[in-house]
Phi, psi and omega in degrees: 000146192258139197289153204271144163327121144314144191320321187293305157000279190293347190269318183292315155338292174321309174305317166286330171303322181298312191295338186286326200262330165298292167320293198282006183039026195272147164284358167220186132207137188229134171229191185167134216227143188240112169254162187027053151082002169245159177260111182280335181224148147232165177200094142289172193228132165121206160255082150273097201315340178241225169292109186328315199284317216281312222259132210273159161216146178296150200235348168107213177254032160288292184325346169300307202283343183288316187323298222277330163304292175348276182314295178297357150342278178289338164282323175310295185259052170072355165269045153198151168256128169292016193234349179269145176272151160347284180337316181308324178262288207287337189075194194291037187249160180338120204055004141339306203299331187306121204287184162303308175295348227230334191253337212264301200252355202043080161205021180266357169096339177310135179314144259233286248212106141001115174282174187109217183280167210278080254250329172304323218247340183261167157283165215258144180241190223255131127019278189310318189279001177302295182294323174278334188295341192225119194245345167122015183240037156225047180310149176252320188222158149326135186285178188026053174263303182236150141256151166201138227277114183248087138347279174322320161287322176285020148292259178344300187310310194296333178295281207314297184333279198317322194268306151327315163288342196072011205230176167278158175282322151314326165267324161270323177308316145010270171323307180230033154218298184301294206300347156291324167279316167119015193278041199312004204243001211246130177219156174305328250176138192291139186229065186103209230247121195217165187263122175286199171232127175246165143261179172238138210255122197324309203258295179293342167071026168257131180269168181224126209294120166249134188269146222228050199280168159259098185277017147096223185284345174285332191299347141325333158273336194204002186317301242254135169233159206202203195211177193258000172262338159265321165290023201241280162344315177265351157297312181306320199278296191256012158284323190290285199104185176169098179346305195281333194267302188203151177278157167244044155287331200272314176310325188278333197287314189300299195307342192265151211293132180254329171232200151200168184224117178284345201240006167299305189115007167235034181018085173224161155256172183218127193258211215256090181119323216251130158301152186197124263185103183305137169182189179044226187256035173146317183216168160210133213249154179159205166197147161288157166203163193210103151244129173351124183106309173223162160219139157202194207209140185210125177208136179295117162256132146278003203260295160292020186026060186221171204219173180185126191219141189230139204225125184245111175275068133177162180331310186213195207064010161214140174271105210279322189289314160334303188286316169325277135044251177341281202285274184317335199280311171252017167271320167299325169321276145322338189174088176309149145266137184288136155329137195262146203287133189296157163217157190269175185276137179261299185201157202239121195286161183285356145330283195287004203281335152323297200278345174289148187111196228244143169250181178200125134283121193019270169269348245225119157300163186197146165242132158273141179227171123277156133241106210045050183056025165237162178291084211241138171227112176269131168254134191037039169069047161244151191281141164276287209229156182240168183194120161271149169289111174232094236028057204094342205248117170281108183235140173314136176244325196201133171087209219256012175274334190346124165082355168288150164261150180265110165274128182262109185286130158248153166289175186268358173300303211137335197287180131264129167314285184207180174234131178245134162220105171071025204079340179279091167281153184215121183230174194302315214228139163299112155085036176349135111318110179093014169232157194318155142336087186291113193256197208026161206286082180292144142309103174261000000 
C-alpha cells in the first residue's frame, strides 16, 4: 500500500495547483496524483462545490481513450481487425475506407471537425445524419500521409463499437469499462456534485456561461464527465491492465506510437488512442481533453508507476499536459520512485539459454541477459533492446529491434554462429572469423 505524501511534498504540489488557477485565471482547478496504482494526493483551488476527489468536470477528449479500449477489446476478440477498413461495419459512407488503425492513431487524413455547426457546442445528431453531412471529399490529407487530428474519426470508431456490440456506445463503455472498473462517478451527462463550465472573458474577467449539450453520434469523442477519483482509478487500469477490460500486453501495443504531430508545438505521438508525450522518465502516455467550459488531463508514467490527472471548468488558462507534467516532475522530485524489487529467475526459458552473455556488434559489446524471462541487451549497462519469447521465437518487444526476431544462427555441429536481427549479426568475438558481415547502424 502506498504511503500518504510528506508535508513538504504536499505543500509544494498545493503550491502549483494554487499558482496554476492564479496564473491561469481559471474558476477551479482540481488534480490528483496516483502511485503504485492509489491516488495519494488531492487537492483543489477555486470554487469547487463539492469534495476535489468527488466533483465531477467534462473530461474531453480522455474520452477518446475509452472509444479506443472499446475498440481494442473487440480486436482481441477476434471480431475486428486495425488493419479493416470501416466500410467492413459501417458500409460506404464517408471515410469508411479508412482502416481501423488509420481512425485510431489520426493518420487516415480525415478533416480535423464534423461538417455543420460548431458539434462541441450544438445538440448532437443521429449516426446517419452524421454520415450524410460528411461524405468523405473533405479530406485534408491523404491517408497515411500527416497525422492529423479527427474528431470525425472517433465519431465513425464510436458507430463500429455500437454496431458490433448491439448496443449504444455508451451502454457498452458503461459495461464494459466503467462498471468492471468500479468507476461509478463517471457519466454521460453531469451527475450529482458537478463544476459548471465556463469561459472567462479576457478583458472584463467575467465568466460566461458554455452550453452542455448531448452531442449525439459525436460523443464519442469528447462526451463523457468524470471525477478525479474515478480518473485516479483509470491510471491504475492503465499503469495495470485489467483481465475483464484490456491486458496490458493490449495496453502496450495502443501506447506504442503509430504518428506523430510535429507542429502543435507540443511534439507527440500518438498511438491507438492514446497520446504520448516526452516527460518523466522517457514518455507519459493519457490523453488531454478540452470541451466549451472545461479542459483536462489524465497521464500514466509507467515506468514509474505514477499517474496524474487534472480536470479545469473553463475553456483556457492552464496547459493542462505541461501542468500535468509539473505535478509529476515533484512528486518525483520530492519522493522518488522506487525501484521495483530484483527478484532471480525460477526458470530461463530455452530459447534462450544459447544467447546469454557477452555479444559484439562488429567491435562494439553488448551483454544478454535474462530478465524475468525476457531478453535484454545492454551497452555499458544501459538497456537498448528487449526481446520476448513468443511462440518459440525471440522477438524484439521494446528499442530498436521491436517486432524483429532474433535469429540464433547454428553450426552444422549444433553450436552457435552468430546471432541475427534483422540483419544486425552479432558474434561471440569482435569481428568473428566466418560469420556474415555485420551490417547496419543499431541504436546505441
Amino acid at each position: 500500500m502506498s504511503q500518504p505524501l510528506a508535508d513538504i511534498t504536499d505543500r509544494r504540489l498545493r503550491w502549483l495547483l494554487a499558482t496554476a488557477q492564479a496564473e491561469g485565471q481559471v474558476p477551479s482547478v482540481v488534480a490528483g496524483l496516483v502511485r503504485d496504482g492509489e491516488r495519494v494526493w488531492t487537492h483543489g483551488v477555486g470554487a469547487v462545490p463539492g469534495e476535489p476527489h468527488d466533483t465531477q468536470y467534462k473530461i474531453g477528449s480522455i474520452t477518446k481513450t475509452f472509444t479506443a479500449v472499446l475498440v481494442l477489446q473487440l480486436v482481441d476478440e477476434g471480431q475486428l481487425s486495425l488493419d479493416t477498413p470501416a466500410s467492413e461495419v459501417l458500409g460506404e459512407v464517408g471515410y469508411a475506407d479508412r482502416t481501423i488503425r488509420q481512425l485510431l492513431a489520426h493518420s487516415g487524413g480525415l478533416q480535423a471537425e464534423p461538417a455543420g455547426d460548431w458539434w462541441e457546442r450544438s445538440e448532437g445528431r443521429s449516426f446517419e445524419e452524421l454520415a450524410a453531412a460528411n461524405d468523405g471529399s473533405a479530406a485534408a490529407f491523404g491517408t497515411d500521409r500527416q497525422f492529423h487530428y479527427s474528431n470525425l474519426g472517433y465519431g465513425l470508431l464510436g458507430e463500429v463499437v455500437a454496431r458490433l456490440r448491439g448496443q449504444t456506445w455508451w451502454e457498452a463503455t458503461s459495461e464494459r469499462i466503467l462498471g468492471p472498473l468500479g468507476m461509478t462517478r463517471t457519466s454521460y451527462q453531469a451527475s450529482g456534485v458537478h463544476a459548471e463550465g465556463w469561459s472567462v472573458h479576457p478583458y472584463a474577467q467575467t465568466l460566461i456561461p458554455e452550453p452542455l449539450p448531448d452531442t449525439g453520434a459525436m460523443a464519442p469523442a469528447g462526451q463523457v464527465w468524470s471525477t478525479v477519483a474515478d480518473l485516479g482509478t483509470y491510471c491504475a487500469f492503465l499503469l495495470n491492465g485489467q483481465a475483464d477490460v484490456l491486458s496490458s500486453e493490449t495496453l502496450a501495443l495502443a501506447f506504442t506510437p503509430q504518428s506523430g504531430d510535429e507542429h502543435s508545438g507540443l511534439a507527440y505521438a500518438h498511438g491507438l488512442g492514446f497520446q504520448i508525450f516526452r516527460g518523466g522518465s522517457g514518455t507519459l502516455v493519457g490523453h488531454s481533453g478540452s470541451m466549451p467550459g472545461f479542459h483536462a488531463i489524465c497521464l500514466v508514467d509507467r515506468s514509474r508507476r505514477t499517474g496524474v490527472v487534472g480536470l479545469v471548468n473553463a475553456m483556457t488558462g492552464i496547459p493542462v499536459m505541461a501542468f500535468g507534467a509539473s505535478l509529476l516532475d515533484e512528486l518525483e522530485k520530492w519522493e522518488p520512485a522506487l525501484p521495483p524489487v530484483w527478484v532471480p529467475n525460477e526458470v530461463v526459458p530455452k530459447e534462450l539459454m544459447d544467447v546469454l552473455g557477452v555479444w559484439h556488434w562488429g567491435p562494439t559489446p553488448f551483454v544478454l541477459a535474462c530478465e524475468g524471462g525476457n531478453l535484454v541487451a545492454r551497452r555499458r549497462g544501459v538497456e537498448n533492446w528487449r526481446f520476448t519469447v513468443q511462440d518459440s521465437r525471440i522477438v524484439g518487444s521494446r528499442g530498436y529491434h521491436a517486432g524483429e526476431e532474433l535469429r540464433v544462427v547454428r553450426r552444422g555441429d549444433g553450436t552457435v554462429s552468430h546471432l541475427d536481427v534483422g540483419t544486425f549479426i552479432l558474434t561471440r568475438e569482435p569481428y568473428e572469423a566466418g560469420a556474415p558481415i555485420p551490417g547496419g547502424l543499431p541504436e546505441l
